[in-house]
Coordinates of C-alpha atoms and ligand atoms in Angstrom, one line a residue:
M1 CA 39.4 142.1 21.1
S2 CA 38.3 140.9 24.5
E3 CA 34.6 140.2 25.4
T4 CA 32.4 143.2 25.1
Q5 CA 29.1 144.3 26.7
Q6 CA 25.7 143.3 25.5
P7 CA 25.8 143.7 21.7
I8 CA 23.6 146.4 20.3
E9 CA 20.8 145.5 17.8
R10 CA 21.2 147.0 14.3
R11 CA 18.9 146.8 11.3
F12 CA 19.5 146.7 7.6
Q13 CA 16.4 147.4 5.4
G14 CA 16.2 145.8 1.9
V15 CA 13.6 144.1 -0.2
G16 CA 12.2 140.8 1.0
V17 CA 12.1 138.5 -2.1
S18 CA 11.5 135.1 -0.6
P19 CA 9.2 134.8 2.5
G20 CA 10.2 133.3 5.8
I21 CA 12.2 134.0 8.9
A22 CA 15.7 132.7 9.5
R23 CA 17.9 133.0 12.5
G24 CA 21.6 132.0 12.6
T25 CA 25.2 132.7 12.1
V26 CA 26.3 134.7 9.2
F27 CA 28.7 133.6 6.6
V28 CA 30.0 136.5 4.5
I29 CA 31.3 136.0 1.1
R30 CA 33.4 138.8 -0.4
P31 CA 34.9 138.4 -3.9
E32 CA 38.3 137.9 -2.4
D33 CA 36.9 135.3 0.1
E34 CA 35.3 133.1 -2.4
E35 CA 38.2 130.8 -2.3
L36 CA 38.4 130.7 1.5
P37 CA 38.5 127.1 2.7
T38 CA 36.5 126.4 5.8
R39 CA 36.5 123.2 7.8
K40 CA 36.6 122.0 11.4
I41 CA 40.0 120.4 12.5
D42 CA 41.0 117.9 15.1
E43 CA 43.3 118.7 18.0
S44 CA 46.1 116.8 16.3
E45 CA 46.0 119.2 13.3
I46 CA 46.7 122.3 15.4
P47 CA 50.5 122.1 15.2
G48 CA 50.3 121.8 11.4
E49 CA 48.0 124.8 11.2
L50 CA 50.3 126.8 13.4
A51 CA 53.3 125.9 11.2
R52 CA 51.4 127.0 8.1
F53 CA 50.4 130.3 9.9
E54 CA 54.0 131.0 10.8
A55 CA 55.3 130.3 7.3
A56 CA 52.6 132.6 5.8
L57 CA 53.5 135.4 8.2
V58 CA 57.2 135.0 7.3
K59 CA 56.4 135.0 3.6
T60 CA 54.1 138.0 4.0
R61 CA 56.9 139.9 5.8
E62 CA 59.4 139.1 3.1
Q63 CA 56.9 140.3 0.4
I64 CA 56.3 143.6 2.2
L65 CA 60.0 144.2 2.7
E66 CA 60.6 143.4 -1.0
M67 CA 57.9 145.8 -2.0
Q68 CA 59.2 148.5 0.3
Q69 CA 62.6 148.1 -1.3
R70 CA 61.3 148.4 -4.8
I71 CA 59.2 151.5 -4.0
A72 CA 62.1 153.1 -2.2
E73 CA 64.3 152.6 -5.2
S74 CA 61.8 153.9 -7.7
I75 CA 59.9 156.7 -5.9
G76 CA 61.8 157.3 -2.6
T77 CA 62.0 156.2 1.0
K78 CA 59.2 158.6 2.1
D79 CA 56.6 156.7 0.1
A80 CA 58.0 153.4 1.0
S81 CA 57.6 154.1 4.7
I82 CA 53.8 153.4 4.4
F83 CA 54.8 149.8 4.4
D84 CA 56.2 150.2 8.0
A85 CA 52.6 150.1 9.1
H86 CA 52.0 146.9 7.2
L87 CA 55.1 145.3 8.8
L88 CA 53.7 146.2 12.2
V89 CA 50.6 144.2 11.4
V90 CA 52.5 141.0 10.8
E91 CA 54.2 141.5 14.1
D92 CA 51.2 142.6 16.0
R93 CA 51.1 140.4 19.2
T94 CA 47.5 141.3 20.1
L95 CA 46.4 140.0 16.7
I96 CA 48.6 137.0 16.6
D97 CA 47.8 135.9 20.2
E98 CA 44.1 136.2 19.5
V99 CA 44.5 134.0 16.4
L100 CA 46.3 131.4 18.4
R101 CA 43.7 131.4 21.2
T102 CA 40.8 131.1 18.7
L103 CA 42.5 128.3 16.8
D104 CA 43.0 126.4 20.1
R105 CA 39.4 127.1 21.3
D106 CA 37.3 126.9 18.1
R107 CA 39.3 124.4 16.0
W108 CA 38.6 125.7 12.5
N109 CA 41.3 125.7 9.8
I110 CA 43.8 128.6 10.1
E111 CA 42.5 130.5 7.1
H112 CA 39.1 130.7 8.6
V113 CA 40.3 131.6 12.1
F114 CA 42.8 134.3 10.8
H115 CA 40.2 135.8 8.6
Q116 CA 37.6 136.0 11.3
V117 CA 40.0 137.4 14.0
A118 CA 41.6 140.0 11.7
S119 CA 38.3 141.2 10.2
R120 CA 36.9 141.7 13.7
Y121 CA 40.1 143.5 14.8
A122 CA 39.9 145.8 11.8
K123 CA 36.3 146.5 12.3
T124 CA 36.8 147.4 16.0
L125 CA 39.5 149.8 15.1
S126 CA 37.6 151.3 12.2
E127 CA 34.7 152.2 14.6
I128 CA 36.9 154.2 17.0
D129 CA 36.8 157.9 16.4
D130 CA 40.5 158.3 15.8
P131 CA 42.0 158.8 12.3
Y132 CA 45.2 157.0 13.2
L133 CA 43.3 153.8 14.3
R134 CA 41.1 153.9 11.3
E135 CA 44.1 153.9 9.1
R136 CA 45.4 150.9 11.0
A137 CA 42.2 149.1 10.2
L138 CA 42.8 149.6 6.4
D139 CA 46.4 148.3 6.9
I140 CA 45.1 145.2 8.7
N141 CA 42.6 144.4 5.9
D142 CA 45.3 144.8 3.3
V143 CA 47.8 142.6 5.1
C144 CA 45.1 140.1 6.0
R145 CA 44.3 139.5 2.3
R146 CA 48.0 139.0 1.6
V147 CA 48.4 136.5 4.5
L148 CA 45.3 134.6 3.3
R149 CA 46.6 134.3 -0.2
N150 CA 49.9 133.0 1.1
L151 CA 48.1 130.5 3.3
M152 CA 45.8 129.2 0.6
G153 CA 48.1 128.3 -2.2
H154 CA 45.7 126.5 -4.6
E155 CA 43.1 125.3 -2.1
A156 CA 39.7 126.5 -3.4
K157 CA 36.3 126.5 -2.0
S158 CA 33.0 127.7 -3.5
P159 CA 30.1 129.2 -1.4
A160 CA 28.1 126.0 -2.2
Q161 CA 30.6 124.0 -0.2
I162 CA 30.3 125.7 3.2
D163 CA 29.3 122.7 5.3
V164 CA 27.7 124.2 8.4
P165 CA 24.2 125.8 8.7
H166 CA 24.5 129.5 8.0
I167 CA 22.9 132.7 6.6
L168 CA 24.8 133.6 3.5
V169 CA 25.7 137.2 3.0
A170 CA 27.3 138.4 -0.3
H171 CA 27.5 141.5 -2.4
N172 CA 25.6 139.6 -5.1
L173 CA 24.7 136.0 -6.0
T174 CA 24.3 134.9 -9.6
P175 CA 21.3 132.6 -10.5
S176 CA 23.8 129.8 -11.0
D177 CA 25.3 130.4 -7.5
T178 CA 21.8 130.3 -6.1
A179 CA 20.9 127.1 -8.0
Q180 CA 23.8 125.4 -6.2
L181 CA 22.9 126.4 -2.7
N182 CA 22.1 123.6 -0.3
R183 CA 18.7 124.3 1.1
K184 CA 19.5 122.3 4.3
L185 CA 22.5 124.4 5.1
V186 CA 21.6 127.8 3.8
L187 CA 19.0 129.1 6.2
G188 CA 18.6 132.3 4.3
F189 CA 20.6 134.8 2.2
A190 CA 21.1 138.5 2.1
T191 CA 22.7 140.5 -0.7
D192 CA 23.7 144.2 -1.3
V193 CA 22.1 144.3 -4.7
G194 CA 19.2 142.4 -6.5
S195 CA 15.5 142.7 -7.2
R196 CA 12.3 140.8 -6.8
T197 CA 12.2 139.5 -10.4
S198 CA 15.9 138.6 -10.8
H199 CA 16.4 134.9 -11.4
T200 CA 18.4 134.8 -8.1
A201 CA 15.2 135.9 -6.3
I202 CA 13.0 133.5 -8.3
M203 CA 15.4 130.7 -7.5
A204 CA 15.3 131.5 -3.7
R205 CA 11.5 131.2 -3.7
S206 CA 11.7 127.9 -5.5
L207 CA 14.2 126.6 -3.0
N208 CA 12.1 128.0 -0.2
I209 CA 15.0 129.9 1.2
P210 CA 14.1 133.2 2.9
A211 CA 16.0 136.0 1.2
V212 CA 16.5 139.7 1.4
V213 CA 18.2 141.7 -1.4
A214 CA 19.0 145.3 -2.2
L215 CA 20.5 145.9 1.2
R216 CA 23.2 148.1 -0.3
N217 CA 26.1 147.5 2.2
V218 CA 25.2 144.5 4.2
S219 CA 28.2 142.5 3.0
E220 CA 30.4 145.2 4.4
G221 CA 28.5 145.7 7.6
L222 CA 28.4 142.0 8.7
L223 CA 31.1 139.6 9.6
T224 CA 31.3 135.9 9.5
G225 CA 30.1 134.6 12.8
D226 CA 27.6 137.5 13.5
H227 CA 24.2 136.5 14.8
V228 CA 21.3 137.7 12.7
L229 CA 17.6 137.4 12.2
L230 CA 16.6 137.6 8.5
D231 CA 13.0 138.6 7.7
G232 CA 12.2 137.6 4.1
Y233 CA 8.7 139.1 4.4
S234 CA 9.5 142.7 5.1
G235 CA 13.1 142.7 3.9
L236 CA 14.9 143.2 7.2
V237 CA 18.2 141.8 8.4
I238 CA 18.6 142.4 12.1
I239 CA 22.0 141.9 13.7
N240 CA 22.2 140.9 17.4
P241 CA 18.3 140.9 17.7
S242 CA 17.2 142.0 21.2
D243 CA 15.0 139.8 23.4
Q244 CA 12.1 142.1 22.5
T245 CA 12.7 141.6 18.7
L246 CA 13.0 137.9 19.1
W247 CA 9.7 137.8 21.0
E248 CA 7.9 139.8 18.4
Y249 CA 9.2 137.5 15.7
G250 CA 8.1 134.5 17.7
E251 CA 4.6 135.9 17.7
L252 CA 4.7 136.6 14.0
E253 CA 5.8 133.1 13.3
V254 CA 2.9 131.7 15.3
K255 CA 0.5 133.8 13.2
K256 CA 2.1 132.8 9.9
S257 CA 2.1 129.2 10.8
A258 CA -1.6 129.3 11.8
V259 CA -2.3 130.6 8.3
D260 CA -0.1 128.0 6.7
V261 CA -1.9 125.1 8.5
K262 CA -5.2 126.4 7.1
L263 CA -3.6 126.6 3.6
D264 CA -2.3 123.1 3.9
E265 CA -5.8 121.9 4.2
L266 CA -6.5 123.2 0.6
R267 CA -4.0 120.9 -1.0
E268 CA -6.6 118.5 -2.5
T269 CA -9.1 121.2 -3.4
I270 CA -9.6 122.9 -6.8
S271 CA -9.0 126.6 -7.5
T272 CA -12.4 127.6 -8.5
T273 CA -14.0 131.0 -7.8
L274 CA -17.1 131.2 -5.6
D275 CA -19.2 131.4 -8.8
G276 CA -17.6 128.4 -10.3
R277 CA -14.9 129.6 -12.7
H278 CA -11.9 127.3 -12.7
I279 CA -8.5 129.0 -12.8
A280 CA -5.9 126.4 -13.4
L281 CA -3.2 126.8 -10.8
S282 CA 0.3 125.6 -11.7
A283 CA 3.8 125.9 -10.3
N284 CA 7.1 127.1 -11.7
I285 CA 10.2 125.0 -11.4
E286 CA 13.9 125.4 -12.2
L287 CA 15.2 121.9 -11.4
P288 CA 13.6 118.4 -11.3
S289 CA 14.3 118.4 -7.5
D290 CA 11.7 121.3 -7.2
V291 CA 8.9 118.8 -8.1
E292 CA 8.7 117.5 -4.5
L293 CA 7.6 121.0 -3.3
V294 CA 5.2 121.3 -6.3
K295 CA 3.5 118.1 -5.3
Q296 CA 3.2 119.2 -1.7
S297 CA 1.8 122.6 -2.8
G298 CA -1.4 121.2 -4.4
A299 CA -0.6 122.7 -7.8
E300 CA -2.4 121.1 -10.8
G301 CA 0.7 120.9 -12.9
I302 CA 3.9 122.7 -13.9
G303 CA 3.2 125.9 -15.7
L304 CA 6.8 126.9 -16.4
Y305 CA 9.8 124.6 -16.3
R306 CA 12.8 126.9 -16.7
T307 CA 15.1 124.4 -18.4
E308 CA 18.2 126.6 -18.7
F309 CA 19.1 126.0 -15.0
F310 CA 20.0 122.4 -16.1
Y311 CA 22.6 124.0 -18.4
L312 CA 24.1 126.6 -16.1
N313 CA 26.5 124.8 -13.8
K314 CA 27.8 122.4 -16.4
E315 CA 31.2 122.4 -18.1
E316 CA 29.7 121.1 -21.3
L317 CA 26.3 121.3 -23.0
P318 CA 24.0 118.5 -21.8
N319 CA 23.4 116.0 -24.6
E320 CA 20.0 114.8 -25.8
E321 CA 20.0 111.7 -23.6
E322 CA 20.8 113.7 -20.4
Q323 CA 18.0 116.2 -21.2
Y324 CA 15.6 113.4 -22.1
E325 CA 16.3 111.7 -18.7
N326 CA 15.7 115.0 -16.9
Y327 CA 12.4 115.7 -18.6
C328 CA 11.3 112.1 -18.0
I329 CA 11.9 112.4 -14.3
V330 CA 9.6 115.5 -14.1
A331 CA 7.0 113.9 -16.4
R332 CA 6.9 110.7 -14.5
E333 CA 6.8 112.4 -11.1
M334 CA 3.9 114.6 -12.3
G335 CA 1.9 111.6 -13.7
N336 CA -1.0 112.9 -15.8
Q337 CA -0.6 116.5 -14.7
S338 CA 0.5 119.0 -17.3
V339 CA 4.2 119.9 -17.5
I340 CA 5.0 123.0 -19.6
I341 CA 8.6 122.8 -20.6
R342 CA 10.0 126.2 -21.7
T343 CA 12.9 125.9 -24.3
L344 CA 16.2 127.3 -23.4
D345 CA 16.2 130.9 -22.2
L346 CA 19.9 131.6 -21.8
G347 CA 21.2 135.1 -21.7
G348 CA 19.9 138.1 -19.8
D349 CA 21.1 137.3 -16.3
K350 CA 21.7 133.6 -17.0
F351 CA 24.9 132.5 -18.6
M352 CA 26.7 129.3 -19.3
S353 CA 30.4 129.1 -19.3
A354 CA 30.6 126.3 -21.9
L355 CA 28.9 128.5 -24.5
Q356 CA 31.1 131.5 -24.0
L357 CA 28.4 133.9 -24.9
P358 CA 29.9 137.3 -25.8
A359 CA 29.6 140.0 -23.2
E360 CA 26.9 142.5 -24.3
L361 CA 26.1 146.0 -23.2
N362 CA 22.4 145.2 -22.9
P363 CA 22.1 141.5 -22.3
F364 CA 18.4 141.6 -21.7
L365 CA 17.9 143.1 -25.1
G366 CA 20.6 141.0 -26.7
W367 CA 21.3 137.6 -27.9
R368 CA 19.1 135.6 -25.6
A369 CA 16.5 132.9 -25.5
I370 CA 14.8 132.1 -28.9
R371 CA 17.2 134.5 -30.7
F372 CA 20.1 132.4 -29.5
C373 CA 18.3 129.1 -30.3
L374 CA 17.4 130.1 -33.8
E375 CA 21.1 130.7 -34.5
R376 CA 22.5 127.8 -32.6
V377 CA 20.1 125.3 -34.2
D378 CA 22.3 122.4 -33.1
V379 CA 21.7 123.3 -29.4
F380 CA 18.0 124.0 -30.1
K381 CA 17.4 120.7 -31.9
T382 CA 19.1 118.7 -29.2
Q383 CA 16.6 120.1 -26.7
L384 CA 13.6 119.9 -28.9
R385 CA 14.2 116.2 -29.7
A386 CA 14.6 115.5 -26.0
I387 CA 11.3 117.3 -25.2
L388 CA 9.5 115.5 -28.0
R389 CA 10.7 112.1 -26.9
A390 CA 9.7 112.8 -23.3
S391 CA 6.2 113.8 -24.6
A392 CA 5.6 110.1 -25.2
L393 CA 5.7 109.5 -21.5
G394 CA 3.7 112.2 -19.8
N395 CA 1.4 115.1 -20.2
I396 CA 4.0 117.4 -21.7
R397 CA 3.5 120.8 -23.4
M398 CA 6.2 123.1 -24.6
M399 CA 6.7 126.8 -25.2
F400 CA 9.2 129.2 -26.7
P401 CA 10.5 132.2 -24.7
M402 CA 11.0 135.8 -25.9
I403 CA 8.9 135.5 -29.0
S404 CA 8.8 139.0 -30.6
G405 CA 6.8 138.4 -33.8
V406 CA 5.2 136.0 -36.2
D407 CA 8.3 135.3 -38.2
E408 CA 10.2 134.2 -35.2
L409 CA 7.5 131.9 -34.0
R410 CA 7.2 130.3 -37.5
R411 CA 10.9 129.7 -37.6
A412 CA 10.9 128.1 -34.2
N413 CA 7.9 125.9 -35.3
A414 CA 9.8 124.9 -38.4
V415 CA 12.8 123.7 -36.5
L416 CA 10.4 121.8 -34.2
E417 CA 8.7 120.2 -37.3
E418 CA 12.2 119.1 -38.6
C419 CA 12.8 117.3 -35.3
R420 CA 9.4 115.6 -35.4
Q421 CA 10.2 114.4 -38.9
E422 CA 13.6 113.1 -37.8
L423 CA 12.0 111.2 -35.0
R424 CA 9.3 109.8 -37.3
N425 CA 12.0 108.6 -39.7
E426 CA 13.9 107.0 -36.8
G427 CA 10.8 105.3 -35.5
I428 CA 11.1 107.1 -32.1
P429 CA 7.8 107.7 -30.4
F430 CA 6.5 111.1 -29.4
N431 CA 3.2 112.8 -28.9
E432 CA 2.1 114.2 -32.3
E433 CA -0.5 116.3 -30.5
M434 CA 1.8 117.9 -28.0
E435 CA 0.6 121.5 -27.4
V436 CA 3.1 124.2 -28.3
G437 CA 2.8 127.7 -26.9
A438 CA 4.4 131.1 -27.2
M439 CA 5.5 133.1 -24.2
I440 CA 4.2 136.7 -24.5
E441 CA 6.8 138.8 -22.7
V442 CA 7.8 141.3 -25.4
P443 CA 5.4 144.2 -26.0
S444 CA 5.6 143.6 -29.8
A445 CA 4.4 140.1 -29.3
A446 CA 1.5 141.4 -27.2
L447 CA 0.5 143.8 -29.9
V448 CA 0.4 141.1 -32.6
A449 CA -1.1 138.5 -30.3
D450 CA -3.9 138.0 -32.8
L451 CA -1.4 137.0 -35.5
L452 CA 0.6 134.8 -33.1
A453 CA -2.5 133.0 -32.0
K454 CA -2.8 131.4 -35.4
E455 CA 0.6 129.8 -35.1
C456 CA 0.4 128.1 -31.6
D457 CA -1.9 126.4 -29.1
F458 CA -1.6 128.6 -26.1
F459 CA -0.1 131.7 -24.6
S460 CA 1.8 132.1 -21.4
I461 CA 2.4 135.7 -20.3
G462 CA 5.9 136.3 -18.9
T463 CA 5.1 139.4 -16.9
N464 CA 8.6 139.7 -15.5
D465 CA 10.0 140.5 -18.9
L466 CA 6.8 142.1 -20.2
I467 CA 7.0 144.7 -17.5
Q468 CA 10.7 145.4 -17.9
Y469 CA 10.4 145.8 -21.7
T470 CA 7.2 147.8 -21.6
I471 CA 8.2 150.4 -19.0
A472 CA 11.9 150.1 -20.0
V473 CA 13.0 149.2 -16.4
D474 CA 15.8 146.7 -16.1
R475 CA 14.3 144.0 -13.9
I476 CA 17.5 143.4 -11.9
N477 CA 18.5 147.0 -11.3
E478 CA 17.6 147.8 -7.7
R479 CA 18.1 151.6 -8.3
I480 CA 15.1 151.8 -10.5
A481 CA 13.1 149.1 -8.8
H482 CA 10.5 151.7 -7.7
L483 CA 9.6 152.2 -11.4
Y484 CA 8.9 148.5 -11.9
E485 CA 5.1 148.6 -11.6
P486 CA 3.0 145.5 -12.4
T487 CA -0.1 147.7 -12.2
H488 CA 1.1 150.3 -14.7
P489 CA -1.9 151.0 -17.0
A490 CA 0.1 150.0 -20.0
I491 CA 0.6 146.5 -18.5
I492 CA -3.1 146.1 -17.8
R493 CA -3.9 147.1 -21.4
L494 CA -1.4 144.7 -22.8
I495 CA -2.7 141.8 -20.8
K496 CA -6.2 142.6 -22.0
I497 CA -5.0 142.7 -25.6
I498 CA -3.3 139.3 -25.2
V499 CA -6.3 137.6 -23.5
N500 CA -8.8 139.0 -26.0
A501 CA -6.6 137.7 -28.9
A502 CA -6.2 134.3 -27.3
H503 CA -9.9 133.8 -26.6
A504 CA -10.9 135.0 -30.0
H505 CA -8.9 132.2 -31.4
N506 CA -9.9 129.6 -28.8
L507 CA -6.5 129.6 -27.1
W508 CA -6.1 129.5 -23.4
V509 CA -3.8 132.0 -21.7
G510 CA -1.8 131.7 -18.6
V511 CA 0.5 134.1 -16.6
C512 CA 3.7 132.6 -15.4
G513 CA 5.6 135.7 -14.3
E514 CA 5.9 136.7 -10.7
M515 CA 2.7 138.7 -10.9
A516 CA 0.8 135.4 -10.9
G517 CA 1.9 134.8 -7.2
E518 CA 1.0 138.3 -6.0
I519 CA -2.3 137.7 -4.2
S520 CA -3.2 141.3 -4.2
L521 CA -3.3 141.1 -8.0
T522 CA -5.3 137.9 -8.3
P523 CA -8.6 139.8 -8.6
L524 CA -7.1 141.9 -11.4
L525 CA -5.8 138.8 -13.4
V526 CA -9.0 136.9 -12.9
G527 CA -11.0 140.0 -14.0
L528 CA -8.8 140.3 -17.1
G529 CA -9.8 136.8 -18.1
V530 CA -6.6 134.8 -17.5
D531 CA -7.2 131.0 -17.6
E532 CA -4.1 129.8 -15.7
L533 CA -1.8 131.2 -13.0
S534 CA 1.6 129.7 -12.5
T535 CA 3.8 130.7 -9.6
G536 CA 6.6 129.4 -7.2
A537 CA 5.3 126.3 -5.3
A538 CA 5.5 128.1 -2.0
L539 CA 2.9 130.6 -3.1
V540 CA 0.4 128.2 -4.7
P541 CA -1.7 127.6 -1.6
R542 CA -2.1 131.4 -1.1
V543 CA -3.2 132.0 -4.7
K544 CA -5.6 129.1 -4.4
R545 CA -7.2 130.5 -1.3
A546 CA -7.4 133.9 -3.0
V547 CA -9.1 132.4 -6.1
Q548 CA -11.5 130.4 -4.0
S549 CA -12.5 133.6 -2.1
L550 CA -13.4 135.6 -5.2
D551 CA -16.3 136.0 -7.4
V552 CA -15.7 136.7 -11.1
G553 CA -18.3 139.5 -11.0
V554 CA -16.3 141.4 -8.4
C555 CA -13.1 140.9 -10.5
L556 CA -14.8 142.2 -13.6
Q557 CA -16.0 145.2 -11.7
L558 CA -12.5 145.9 -10.5
V559 CA -11.2 145.8 -14.1
D560 CA -13.9 148.1 -15.1
E561 CA -13.0 150.6 -12.4
V562 CA -9.3 150.6 -13.1
K563 CA -9.2 150.3 -16.8
N564 CA -9.2 154.1 -17.3
M565 CA -7.2 155.0 -14.3
E566 CA -3.8 156.8 -14.8
S567 CA -1.7 155.8 -11.8
A568 CA -0.1 152.5 -11.1
E569 CA -0.2 153.2 -7.4
A570 CA -3.9 154.0 -7.4
I571 CA -4.7 150.8 -9.3
L572 CA -2.7 148.8 -6.9
E573 CA -4.6 150.3 -4.0
K574 CA -7.9 149.3 -5.6
C575 CA -6.6 145.8 -6.1
E576 CA -5.4 145.6 -2.5
A577 CA -8.8 146.8 -1.3
V578 CA -10.6 143.9 -3.0
A579 CA -8.0 141.5 -1.7
K580 CA -8.4 142.8 1.9
T581 CA -12.1 142.5 1.6
Y582 CA -12.2 138.9 0.3
Y583 CA -9.2 137.3 2.0
P584 CA -8.1 139.6 4.9
E585 CA -6.4 136.7 6.7
L586 CA -3.9 136.3 3.8
M587 CA -3.0 140.0 3.7
V588 CA -1.3 140.2 7.1
Ligands
LIG601 C1 8.9 136.1 -17.3 O1 9.6 136.8 -18.0 O2 7.9 136.6 -16.7 C2 9.1 134.7 -17.2 C3 8.3 133.9 -16.6 O3 10.3 134.2 -17.6 P1 11.7 134.5 -16.8 O4 11.4 135.1 -15.5 O5 12.4 133.2 -16.7 O6 12.4 135.5 -17.7
LIG602 MG1 11.0 135.9 -19.3

């Protein structure tokens, strides 16, 4: 427990899902720690914290003795003797003295101090090659949890309330946890599970928080207070980075920021190819507060506003007025630029407690998005009325998620028409010409795109879902992430079918899934004839640079070369080769 030698650098490899480099102190959240209160205390509070600590130790001792007694009575004293080791923990002078010293020196509340010291103690013991000491480590963890529960009573704290800058480490973060993160305090985050197209990852990119997921056991391997460097580009978390590592990352940051400065200069320019084809470049948002970054990015508008995030962290469903206010903020901020509001896409990996959606075995194939809205017409109409009303103020378009066929789109349009009629009757203004689109993210919709095209004004391809449903690869399951291939020949064929159907009916077609932000795939999407690309704000300048460096002829030739290829990997290589030829500086 005393000071050790120079700490050794260790690396965890995962998947980088939000670019950037963060350095700082780790804050680990384990399920049992979620309630752990953490705050700085004054010197005058130390006696009170000590008294609470003593009381918690006494209570823990009583509980262990009571348990020992019960076990002895029911199954015998031999089994009950395992609790002797637990009793030794509450009386362990080395542990208790270290807690007292740390409390006096660092001045955090006692729960935080005890948790830190006990975890470190247990970890040190577990790393020693001695079965007896490893057993002791397990005892310490067990008793530590008990002491903490006794200390905490009902005080609760959520991850969003940690009030010092930190790198958040957890087994998993839900999209709603992520939506609540404070981007000023959370320097980066790392999780054991997760994938690139989960809404947690998408949210991290929108918030511009560097993030690494799919690290498997990082939440077990790190302790609160550890120093790490998190590399959101290549998916590394480096604990105790050496001087050499820090130097290398310093160099990398210099290179990256030189590219960023150049990209910054593109803000006011238009994303037009070398031979003059304009590809509308928009940004995706989850919350109105994301608009600030969108404006800085030089996007031409908002191509996807994922409205469900406004619902996620609420006790009750937001009413029409609240939603209207929300959409008006975005519409006003964006002035005459287009804002595409996507109607509620709850379900899948996004749930709202107020709605108590039933647990399903396959939530991504279940009662989500438009399926939910067409049954809960009350919820749907509230949102549609709010969107229509906001359309009187700005350049608003709207689209429905998860459309799987014509009938569904007609039913959604019919509910929309009902809302229009209600507003007309009430004399409330809205834009009668507001464009209404369908997201194409289910293979069945792609295959009947020619029929859907007669029922709407535009298509937006949601490649995140289109890929998961076409290849049957759960988009948030890191075990099968290697099968999630945007350049799978089936995806390319489906995109072509959608674009052809749209253009044959004079509709424009965008891509708003994560594929739109992959600069190695820009030549492919341009070659396939896509009219708009919408991506996280942070990626907009890169995509713009890519578009401006390309020639449509080159992109068409690429599509011609890959259209009959069999392997996703080989197609990706071809795409990367074009990207490296035309914008090598972005492909570092
Ligand atoms: C998509 O599926 O590609 C999409 C943009 O929608 P979401 O990621 O919100 O499901
Ligand atoms: Mg989707």
